[in-house]
Short mmCIF file of C-alpha atoms in Angstrom, two decimals:
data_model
loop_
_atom_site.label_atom_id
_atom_site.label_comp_id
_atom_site.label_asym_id
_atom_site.label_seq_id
_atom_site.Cartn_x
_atom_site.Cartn_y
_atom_site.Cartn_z
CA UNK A 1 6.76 13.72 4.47
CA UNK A 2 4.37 15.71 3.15
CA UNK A 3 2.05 12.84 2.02
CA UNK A 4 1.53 12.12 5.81
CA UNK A 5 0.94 15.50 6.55
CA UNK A 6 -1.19 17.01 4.13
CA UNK A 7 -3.50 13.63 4.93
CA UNK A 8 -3.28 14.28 8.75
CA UNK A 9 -4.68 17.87 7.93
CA UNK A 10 -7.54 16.45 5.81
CA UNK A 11 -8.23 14.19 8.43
CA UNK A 12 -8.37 17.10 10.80
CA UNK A 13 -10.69 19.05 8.76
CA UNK A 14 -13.42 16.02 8.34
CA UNK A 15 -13.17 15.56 11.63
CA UNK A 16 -13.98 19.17 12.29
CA UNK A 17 -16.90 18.93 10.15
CA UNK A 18 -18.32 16.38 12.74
CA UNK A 19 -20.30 19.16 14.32
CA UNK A 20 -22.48 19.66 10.99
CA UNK A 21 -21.72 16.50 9.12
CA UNK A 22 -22.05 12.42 9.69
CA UNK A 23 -18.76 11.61 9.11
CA UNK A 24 -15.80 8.58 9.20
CA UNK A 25 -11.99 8.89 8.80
CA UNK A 26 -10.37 5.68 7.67
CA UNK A 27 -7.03 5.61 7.76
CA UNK A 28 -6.00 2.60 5.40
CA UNK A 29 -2.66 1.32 5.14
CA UNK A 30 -0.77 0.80 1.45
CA UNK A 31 -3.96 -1.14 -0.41
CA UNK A 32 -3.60 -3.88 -3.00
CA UNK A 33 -6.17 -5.46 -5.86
CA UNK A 34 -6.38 -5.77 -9.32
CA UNK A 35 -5.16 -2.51 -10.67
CA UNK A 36 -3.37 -0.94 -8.20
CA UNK A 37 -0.15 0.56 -8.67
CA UNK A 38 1.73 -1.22 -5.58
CA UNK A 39 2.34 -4.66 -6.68
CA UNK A 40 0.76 -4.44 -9.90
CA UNK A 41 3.39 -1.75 -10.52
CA UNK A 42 6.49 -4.20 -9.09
CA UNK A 43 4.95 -7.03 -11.14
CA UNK A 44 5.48 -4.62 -14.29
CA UNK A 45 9.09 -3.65 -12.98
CA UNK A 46 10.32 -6.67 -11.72
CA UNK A 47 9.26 -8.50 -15.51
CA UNK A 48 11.48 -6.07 -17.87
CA UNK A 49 14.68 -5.73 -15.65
CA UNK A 50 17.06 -8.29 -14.77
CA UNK A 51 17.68 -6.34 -11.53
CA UNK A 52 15.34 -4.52 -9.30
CA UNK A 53 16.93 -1.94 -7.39
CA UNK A 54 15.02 -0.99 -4.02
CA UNK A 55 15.88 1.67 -0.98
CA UNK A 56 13.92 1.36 1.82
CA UNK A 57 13.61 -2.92 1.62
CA UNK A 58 13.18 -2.52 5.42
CA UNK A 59 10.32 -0.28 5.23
CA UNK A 60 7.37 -2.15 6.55
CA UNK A 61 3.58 -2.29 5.97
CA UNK A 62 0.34 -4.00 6.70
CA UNK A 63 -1.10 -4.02 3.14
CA UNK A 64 -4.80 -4.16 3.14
CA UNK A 65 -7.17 -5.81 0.38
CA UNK A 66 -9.19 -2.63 -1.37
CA UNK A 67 -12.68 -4.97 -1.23
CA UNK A 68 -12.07 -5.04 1.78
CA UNK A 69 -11.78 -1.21 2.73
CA UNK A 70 -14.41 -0.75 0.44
CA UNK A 71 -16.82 -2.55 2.27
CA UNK A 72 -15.97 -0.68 4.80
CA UNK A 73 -16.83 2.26 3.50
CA UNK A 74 -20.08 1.43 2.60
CA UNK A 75 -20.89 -0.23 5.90
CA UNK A 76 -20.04 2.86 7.61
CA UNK A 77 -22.60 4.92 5.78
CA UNK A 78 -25.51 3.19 7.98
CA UNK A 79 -23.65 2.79 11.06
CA UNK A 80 -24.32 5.83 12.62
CA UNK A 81 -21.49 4.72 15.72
CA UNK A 82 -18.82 5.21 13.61
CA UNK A 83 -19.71 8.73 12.97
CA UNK A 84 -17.01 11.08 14.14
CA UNK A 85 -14.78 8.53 14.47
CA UNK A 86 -11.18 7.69 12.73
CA UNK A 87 -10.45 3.85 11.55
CA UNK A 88 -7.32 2.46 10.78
CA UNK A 89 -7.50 -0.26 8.55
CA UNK A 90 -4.91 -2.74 7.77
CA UNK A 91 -4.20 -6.34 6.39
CA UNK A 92 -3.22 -8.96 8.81
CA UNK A 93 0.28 -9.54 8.19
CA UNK A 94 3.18 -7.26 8.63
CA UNK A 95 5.79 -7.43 5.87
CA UNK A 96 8.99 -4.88 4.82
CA UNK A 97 8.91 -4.17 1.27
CA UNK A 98 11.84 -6.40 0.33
CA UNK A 99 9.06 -9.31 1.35
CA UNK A 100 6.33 -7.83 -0.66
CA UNK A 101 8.48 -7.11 -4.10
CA UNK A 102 10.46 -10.92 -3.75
CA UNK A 103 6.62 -12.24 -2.87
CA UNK A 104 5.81 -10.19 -6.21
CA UNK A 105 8.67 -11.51 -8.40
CA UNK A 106 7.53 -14.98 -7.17
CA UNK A 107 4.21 -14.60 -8.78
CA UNK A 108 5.26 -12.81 -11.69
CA UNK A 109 7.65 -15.69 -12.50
CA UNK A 110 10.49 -12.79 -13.00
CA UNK A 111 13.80 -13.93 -11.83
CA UNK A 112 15.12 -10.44 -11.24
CA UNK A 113 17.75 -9.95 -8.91
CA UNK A 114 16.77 -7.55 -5.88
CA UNK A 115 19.77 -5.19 -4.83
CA UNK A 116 19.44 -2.92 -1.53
CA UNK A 117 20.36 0.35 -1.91
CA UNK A 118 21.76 2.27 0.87
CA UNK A 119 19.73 5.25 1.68
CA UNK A 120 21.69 8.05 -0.61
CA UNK A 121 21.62 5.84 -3.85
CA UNK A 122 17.52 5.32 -2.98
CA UNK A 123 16.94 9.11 -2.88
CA UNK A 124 19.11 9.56 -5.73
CA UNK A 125 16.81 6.78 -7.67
CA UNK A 126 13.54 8.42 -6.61
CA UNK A 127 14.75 12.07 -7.63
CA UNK A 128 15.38 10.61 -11.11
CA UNK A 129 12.44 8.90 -11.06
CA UNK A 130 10.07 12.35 -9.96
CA UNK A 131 11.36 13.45 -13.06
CA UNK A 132 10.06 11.05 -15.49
CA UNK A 133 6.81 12.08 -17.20
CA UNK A 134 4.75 9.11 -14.84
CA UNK A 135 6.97 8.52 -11.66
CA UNK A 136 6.81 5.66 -10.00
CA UNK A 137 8.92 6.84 -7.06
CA UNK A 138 9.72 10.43 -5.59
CA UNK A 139 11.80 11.20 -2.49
CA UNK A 140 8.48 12.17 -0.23
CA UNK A 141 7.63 9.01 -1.05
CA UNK A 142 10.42 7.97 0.61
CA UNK A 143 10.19 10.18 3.44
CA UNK A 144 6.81 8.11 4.14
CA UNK A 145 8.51 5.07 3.95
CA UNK A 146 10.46 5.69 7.12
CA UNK A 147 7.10 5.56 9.10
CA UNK A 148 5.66 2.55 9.17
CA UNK A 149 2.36 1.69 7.88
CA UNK A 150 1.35 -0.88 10.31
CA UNK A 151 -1.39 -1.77 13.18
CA UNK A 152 -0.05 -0.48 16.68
CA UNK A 153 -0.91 -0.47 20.22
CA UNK A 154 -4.00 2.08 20.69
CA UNK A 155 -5.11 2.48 17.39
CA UNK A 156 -9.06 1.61 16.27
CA UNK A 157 -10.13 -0.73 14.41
CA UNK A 158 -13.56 -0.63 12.02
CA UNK A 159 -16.17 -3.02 13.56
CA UNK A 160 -16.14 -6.18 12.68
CA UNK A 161 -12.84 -5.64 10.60
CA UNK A 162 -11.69 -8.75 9.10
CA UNK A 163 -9.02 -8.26 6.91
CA UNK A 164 -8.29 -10.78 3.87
CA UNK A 165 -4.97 -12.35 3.52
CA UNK A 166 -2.46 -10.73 0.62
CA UNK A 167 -2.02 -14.22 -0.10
CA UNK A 168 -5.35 -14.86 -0.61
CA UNK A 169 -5.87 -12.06 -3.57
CA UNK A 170 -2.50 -10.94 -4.81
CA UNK A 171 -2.21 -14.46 -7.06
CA UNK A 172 -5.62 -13.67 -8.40
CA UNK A 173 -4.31 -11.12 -10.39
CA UNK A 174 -0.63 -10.73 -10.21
CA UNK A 175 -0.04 -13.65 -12.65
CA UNK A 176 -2.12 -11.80 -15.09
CA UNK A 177 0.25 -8.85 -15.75
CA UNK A 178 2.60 -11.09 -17.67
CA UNK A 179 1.83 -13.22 -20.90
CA UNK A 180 1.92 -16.34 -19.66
CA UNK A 181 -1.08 -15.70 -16.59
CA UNK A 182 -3.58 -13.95 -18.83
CA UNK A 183 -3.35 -17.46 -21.04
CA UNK A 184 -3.73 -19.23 -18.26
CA UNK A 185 -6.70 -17.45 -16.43
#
């Protein structure tokens, strides 16, 4: 996709700048928290349609919490040992994105029905969708989807990484994108 590879150059260019510069790559996966246009953005969907239609529902991630790379971020900047290095940082539970939408609908109380699309009817949906005026979808963003954004053998973790649990945040704010969780919070 071009996402992926218009961030591996960036990261190839900070990295350069190591000679000069005190520098960190992170290399989050898909991040989640209160206003972020993954599940937030489902939560929406999945609340006005009686059917969600989704390409890709095998597609699988290791969503990270954004206080969590955030933290990160800032304990970097007086860590001088992570200087020149590249982080990846991801939650602590692997899921496809047919978990993460169903986990969604769950907490959004919407009883839409989820229907798989095969891979031609999921690039049709995201070229419509590129063409709306704010897209939700577009077909690089499919492309992306067929790598997955997960922890794997010989990648590097921040120190002291300790991810927090989807499960632990996504109810804290998920509920409030529909009527009847901003009453209740």
């Amino acid at each position: 996709s071009e996402y992926l590879a218009s961030k591996g150059v960036g990261e190839q260019v900070v990295l350069d700048a190591a000679q000069s510069l005190d520098v960190t790559v992170f290399r989050p996966s898909v991040m989640f928290g209160l206003g972020d246009s993954f599940l937030s953005m489902f939560a929406k969907v999945l609340k006005k349609l009686p059917f969600f239609p989704l390409g890709f529902g095998q597609a699988r991630f290791q969503p990270g919490w954004v206080g969590d790379v955030a933290d990160a971020f800032v304990d970097s900047l007086e860590n001088s040992s992570t200087f020149g290095q590249a982080y990846d940082l991801t939650g602590p539970k692997v899921y496809s994105l047919r978990e993460l939408v169903e986990y969604t609908a769950e907490l959004s109380g919407s009883k839409a029905s989820i229907i798989a699309l095969c891979e031609g009817f999921a690039y049709l949906q995201a070229g419509l969708m590129w063409l709306a005026p704010k897209p939700l979808m577009s077909p690089d963003n499919l492309r992306s989807m067929q790598v997955d954004s997960v922890w794997e053998a010989g990648m590097k973790a921040f120190p002291a990484w300790k991810p927090t649990a989807l499960e632990a945040i996504a109810p804290t704010y998920i509920a409030r994108n529909v009527a009847r969780g901003r009453l209740q919070s």
